Amino acid sequence: MKFAVIVFPGSNCDKDMYYAVKNELGEEAEYVFHDETSLDRFDAVLLPGGFSYGDYLRSGAIAQFSPVMEAVKKAAAAGKPVLGVCNGFQVLLEAGLLPGAMRRNKGLKFICKPVTLRTEENATMFTSEYKQGEMITVPVAHGDGNYYCSDEDYRILKENGRIVFTYTDDLNGSKANIAGILNESGNVLGMMPHPERAVDTLLGSADGLPLFRSIVANWRETHAVHR
Amino acid sequence: MPYIDEITPKTIETDKLYLDMGVTEDEFSRIQTILNRLPNYTELGLFSVMWSEHCSYKHSKAVLKKFPVEGDRVLQGPGEGAGVIDIGDNQAAVFKMESHNHPSAIEPYEGAATGVGGILRDIFSMGARPVALLNSLRFGELTNPRVKYLFEGVVSGIAGYGNCVGVPTVGGEVQFDDCYEGNPLVNAMCVGLIDHSDLQQGIAKGTGNPVLYVGAGTGRDGIHGATFASEELSEQSESKRPSVQVGDPFTEKLLIEACLEAVRHPQLVGIQDMGAAGLTSSSAEMASKAGSGIHLNLDDVPQREEKMTPYEMMLSESQERMLLVIEQGSEKEFTDLFERWGLQAKVIGEVTDNQRMTLSFQGDTVADVPVDSLAEDAPVYHPDSVEPERFRAFQAAGQPNLTAEDPEEILLTLLQQPTIASKEWVYEQYDYMVQTNTVVQPGSDAAVLRMRGTDKALAMTTDANSRFLYLDPYTGGQMAVAEAARNLVCSGAEPLGVTDCLNYGSPENPEIYWELERSTDGLSEACRALNTPVVGGNVSLYNETAKGAVYPTPVVGMVGLIDKLDHITTQTVKNAGDAVYSLGKAGNDFAGSELQKVTEGRIYGPAPTFDLAAETERQTKVLTAIRKQTVQSAHDISEGGFAPALAEKLFSSGLGVDVTLTQSESLTASLFSETPSRYIITVREEDRERFEKLVPEAEMIGRVTETPQCMIRGNDGTPLINRSVQELENVWRGAIPCYLKSED
Amino acid sequence: MTYDIQVFVTLKEGVLDPQGNAVQTSLTRLGYDGVQNVRIGKKMDIRMESEPEKVESDVREMCEKLLANPVIEDYEYTIEEALSV
Amino acid sequence: MTYDIQVFVTLKEGVLDPQGNAVQTSLTRLGYDGVQNVRIGKKMDIRMESEPEKVESDVREMCEKLLANPVIEDYEYTIEEALSV
Ligand SMILES: Nc1ncnc2c1ncn2[C@@H]1O[C@H](COP(=O)(O)OP(=O)(O)O)[C@@H](O)[C@H]1O
Ligand SMILES: [Mg+2]
């Protein structure tokens, strides 16, 4: 399976993402720069963390206009798995691929630490290797992770099982402790915590690995049928 | 708008305008001798910044000469942007520390942020990829509202910059003492990794080679002309002029990536960052090192403000700028490379063969001075040195006799002292994990980073307990180096080398100069004994306010190598049932201790007796025991003494401890004295015999327990301290947030 | 024509403003206990060359696309001819 | 009395504005090539109870002490009586 790792000017978790896929997962990965226009040769798209365009104005605001984002939208529409982590999540929100918006953390401080997440939904292409309700340890590192959406959007997310991960306590002010959400068709996941930083027990946790494995497993399954 | 040349050389001389630029009478006549004429305004500006303390080290050169700078592993000692130490397999560690004290005192966020930006550029201008940042901070007491503001601003500035560029901030230290109230210390350290073949130097050679300016435009920021100069220069009021720079970490991130690509280009000749004294120091130093000259055409300098004068362009300290010298004919390749990263690159001059710096502007030559006179010929001063009265008094006073009536209360109090309390509030704001190499995260004795693709790791720390330096600069200086090394050893690393940042008051005060001399003697000796050469550093003098100077604070940044990932050790206890060992006897060393500060409100007396030979021997033994895999956890005993150190070992472990003090002379000393060169180590039952053979001096004092209780007994078995780990941990973790929330 | 444009971006009513709350707390702590509410937004000064008939629609578009995030923010603007260029 | 106060905090002239620069570049890339300069500051809306003779000096003090950093920022304000309370 071939993953695209999107690199915006100011992305800084691109290498971490790349190593997670390549070294720990053993799949193919390639960097794709912000000014490229096609993602046709890839099976999945990863938007890494960092500070695209310095996160000036609003996190992810300027990156939404990068040429590559048209290709990301196309890949999403084609049903390919698209995962946005941290800044990648913020870009997906700004680009309208996911509902809602991010505000400054409630405490106004950047927060870097391992947190416990609850897997709210394991019937997704990103979480099938987790148990429903499984508690996992994955680090966060963000200043703007305070998720907001309208009550109506929240109801829709909730009713359709699109809230995938939640924090176990009020980490940053996010509505309903939301840590990660899916789009309507279930192939775009945005999450603030960094699964790519949790792929090796040497660094504290390997709880992020099943997320990547889920993507691969689901892809293998569907592609076996089609062949 | 009047131009500078309206201030004639004659006016400068008759009105003694040079004094306002910090150039003394003597220095001014020296400049005249060098030039064989009077300098014009721009030229005087060049001399004033290059001969400033910050660039020329004119008051500290003499003491810096004492540092051991050589060693088997040293690839680059002091003199370049950063020091370089061989770590095997054709790789090297590149590191350096620098101060940003004064800007941080005025604008804590931007001051600290640009300090991080500057130290990063020192590292990647050597061709190395920055892999870690550390910071050593000193503030006044946290009860003061202004101090809180500075502390919060500095920490978020470090976070804001480091997090954005994607270099993990993995460690450091923060201490609080009255003497830093108006003059906080903000020292930033960066560590980079490089393959030997990629090492670069800041050098401008090859007559005719173009000089390339890269990065942000030049503005009027950081020109320290709150002097007559700027007033005469423009009608604008001085208050419109920013005296602190604002950083742009996004541009820095692009610079890092672009420069690391540029250094692999075969036609790059030299590269240097524009740090202090911006364009002046980078161009003069690059030419001087190569024995060349340099010509710059200032009309071509990218500017972000209008009508800038040569003086302003040469002295500006705008951030995120680099200077490159490249081979003729490669201009387009380099400008294209930088443009791909969204950065401007412009040829602004060329290397010449006349060993002069010549500047042209609007068709005129506006400066023509020998390059070496700027970079090499600054005067060197040997200020008077006088032993302060206080030192004699401290020596005569003898160790104070302190008794802790209620050891539990004392322990709780000590754990809440901001200097001892958890620094989680600080490092949770830093992205310490980005790049996914941080094996030992902040919170242990040293930070440890794995090196991808090898079985090795790097350990790093910063240390200096300035209270001991205040009591006795010589002994305190030795102790600072020893503590840094001890912290690395506890992590399983062999200490390799040092970068330092020497923070003192005014060297023109003989007592301060004495502190500088004595403490650097101490540092040098310890570096020799521990075989950790000094490969780079920085001097920050004049750290004083009306209330007085800061304590002598030579911060030691040290990097060590861990051979095998298996050797990585942390301070936290690991398994119930493990034996607890204490290594090193506690003496009655209370002068300068946290206990003395808490109980008497001030520190006085002689520094602890410190035996460098014993220290070295013990470090070797502990490291050997770790490398032979007989050690589960190791922690050195520092601020607060044994009891706080033992408590720290339990936090987050879910375990407890039951130990019995064997020493009979003074319980207070056993619990709280700060005798150096001591450790607490835990060992599995099955490894005890091997461990004891390797470290015969270590004494078993108890066991790690399943119950999370901290039990410390006197030698007759009666409990002296018996508290739940949770309670201790709560006060320790809550202390700093609590100070920051409280209203007074 | 050259225009001086001011754009004001504020959080929508009902969207919690953590920064505003923090400033309010600090002001109260500094003794300004009359302070009842603080909301923090952005002010952008833009100098732009444009045509009289296009400038307003351009500004509105810029706000919609980039300067404000309609999910959480409202915007207002003023447009003036630049006095000195 | 209840007042509605607006405080505008902007970077001093000459102080680098990375945020403004980034927005300017982005607007240009989006096709608004008439954009010549963008500076970004803050707008704060404060509702405050105070005395007519004290309100202005309070606001000035609040700006100096907390809302702006005079080393790099300038501030302006407007004070109005609150219409509806
Ligand atoms: N300013 C800081 N930045 C990052 N980490 C810090 C800072 N201050 C303290 N720490 C971390 O907190 C831990 C405890 O620090 P300290 O008490 O100084 O340790 P030690 O006494 O062993 O040198 C260390 O891991 C250190 O790196
Ligand atoms: Mg230690």
PDB file of N, CA and C in Angstrom, chain B residues 76-79 82-83 95-97 498-501 533-538:
ATOM      1  N   GLN B  76      35.928  20.351  16.232  1.00  0.00           N
ATOM      2  CA  GLN B  76      35.925  21.802  16.121  1.00  0.00           C
ATOM      3  C   GLN B  76      35.757  22.388  17.508  1.00  0.00           C
ATOM      4  N   GLY B  77      36.767  23.125  17.940  1.00  0.00           N
ATOM      5  CA  GLY B  77      36.682  23.781  19.246  1.00  0.00           C
ATOM      6  C   GLY B  77      36.058  25.153  19.105  1.00  0.00           C
ATOM      7  N   PRO B  78      36.260  26.007  20.111  1.00  0.00           N
ATOM      8  CA  PRO B  78      35.667  27.340  20.069  1.00  0.00           C
ATOM      9  C   PRO B  78      36.173  28.122  18.853  1.00  0.00           C
ATOM     10  N   GLY B  79      35.361  28.996  18.335  1.00  0.00           N
ATOM     11  CA  GLY B  79      35.800  29.825  17.214  1.00  0.00           C
ATOM     12  C   GLY B  79      34.831  29.821  16.061  1.00  0.00           C
ATOM     13  N   ALA B  82      29.653  26.801  16.315  1.00  0.00           N
ATOM     14  CA  ALA B  82      29.406  25.856  17.392  1.00  0.00           C
ATOM     15  C   ALA B  82      30.547  24.850  17.452  1.00  0.00           C
ATOM     16  N   GLY B  83      30.673  24.178  18.583  1.00  0.00           N
ATOM     17  CA  GLY B  83      31.678  23.140  18.737  1.00  0.00           C
ATOM     18  C   GLY B  83      31.203  21.830  18.126  1.00  0.00           C
ATOM     19  N   PHE B  95      27.170  21.463  19.094  1.00  0.00           N
ATOM     20  CA  PHE B  95      26.336  22.121  20.102  1.00  0.00           C
ATOM     21  C   PHE B  95      26.914  23.436  20.592  1.00  0.00           C
ATOM     22  N   LYS B  96      26.012  24.259  21.129  1.00  0.00           N
ATOM     23  CA  LYS B  96      26.399  25.595  21.555  1.00  0.00           C
ATOM     24  C   LYS B  96      25.290  26.161  22.431  1.00  0.00           C
ATOM     25  N   MET B  97      25.706  27.043  23.328  1.00  0.00           N
ATOM     26  CA  MET B  97      24.722  27.716  24.181  1.00  0.00           C
ATOM     27  C   MET B  97      24.925  29.212  24.076  1.00  0.00           C
ATOM     28  N   VAL B 498      31.656  20.116  26.527  1.00  0.00           N
ATOM     29  CA  VAL B 498      30.930  21.179  27.210  1.00  0.00           C
ATOM     30  C   VAL B 498      30.753  22.398  26.314  1.00  0.00           C
ATOM     31  N   THR B 499      29.596  23.012  26.412  1.00  0.00           N
ATOM     32  CA  THR B 499      29.428  24.382  25.966  1.00  0.00           C
ATOM     33  C   THR B 499      28.984  25.154  27.185  1.00  0.00           C
ATOM     34  N   ASP B 500      29.425  26.416  27.297  1.00  0.00           N
ATOM     35  CA  ASP B 500      29.088  27.128  28.521  1.00  0.00           C
ATOM     36  C   ASP B 500      28.520  28.484  28.189  1.00  0.00           C
ATOM     37  N   CYS B 501      27.824  29.047  29.145  1.00  0.00           N
ATOM     38  CA  CYS B 501      27.361  30.411  28.991  1.00  0.00           C
ATOM     39  C   CYS B 501      27.677  31.124  30.297  1.00  0.00           C
ATOM     40  N   PRO B 533      36.250  18.586  27.254  1.00  0.00           N
ATOM     41  CA  PRO B 533      36.739  19.869  26.756  1.00  0.00           C
ATOM     42  C   PRO B 533      35.591  20.831  26.449  1.00  0.00           C
ATOM     43  N   VAL B 534      35.921  22.110  26.548  1.00  0.00           N
ATOM     44  CA  VAL B 534      34.945  23.149  26.226  1.00  0.00           C
ATOM     45  C   VAL B 534      35.068  23.453  24.734  1.00  0.00           C
ATOM     46  N   VAL B 535      34.015  23.187  23.985  1.00  0.00           N
ATOM     47  CA  VAL B 535      34.114  23.369  22.537  1.00  0.00           C
ATOM     48  C   VAL B 535      33.352  24.601  22.048  1.00  0.00           C
ATOM     49  N   GLY B 536      32.768  25.332  22.959  1.00  0.00           N
ATOM     50  CA  GLY B 536      32.078  26.541  22.522  1.00  0.00           C
ATOM     51  C   GLY B 536      31.354  27.156  23.686  1.00  0.00           C
ATOM     52  N   GLY B 537      30.845  28.352  23.481  1.00  0.00           N
ATOM     53  CA  GLY B 537      30.119  28.982  24.559  1.00  0.00           C
ATOM     54  C   GLY B 537      29.881  30.438  24.273  1.00  0.00           C
ATOM     55  N   ASN B 538      29.551  31.140  25.312  1.00  0.00           N
ATOM     56  CA  ASN B 538      29.103  32.508  25.142  1.00  0.00           C
ATOM     57  C   ASN B 538      29.309  33.225  26.468  1.00  0.00           C
TER      58      ASN B 538
END
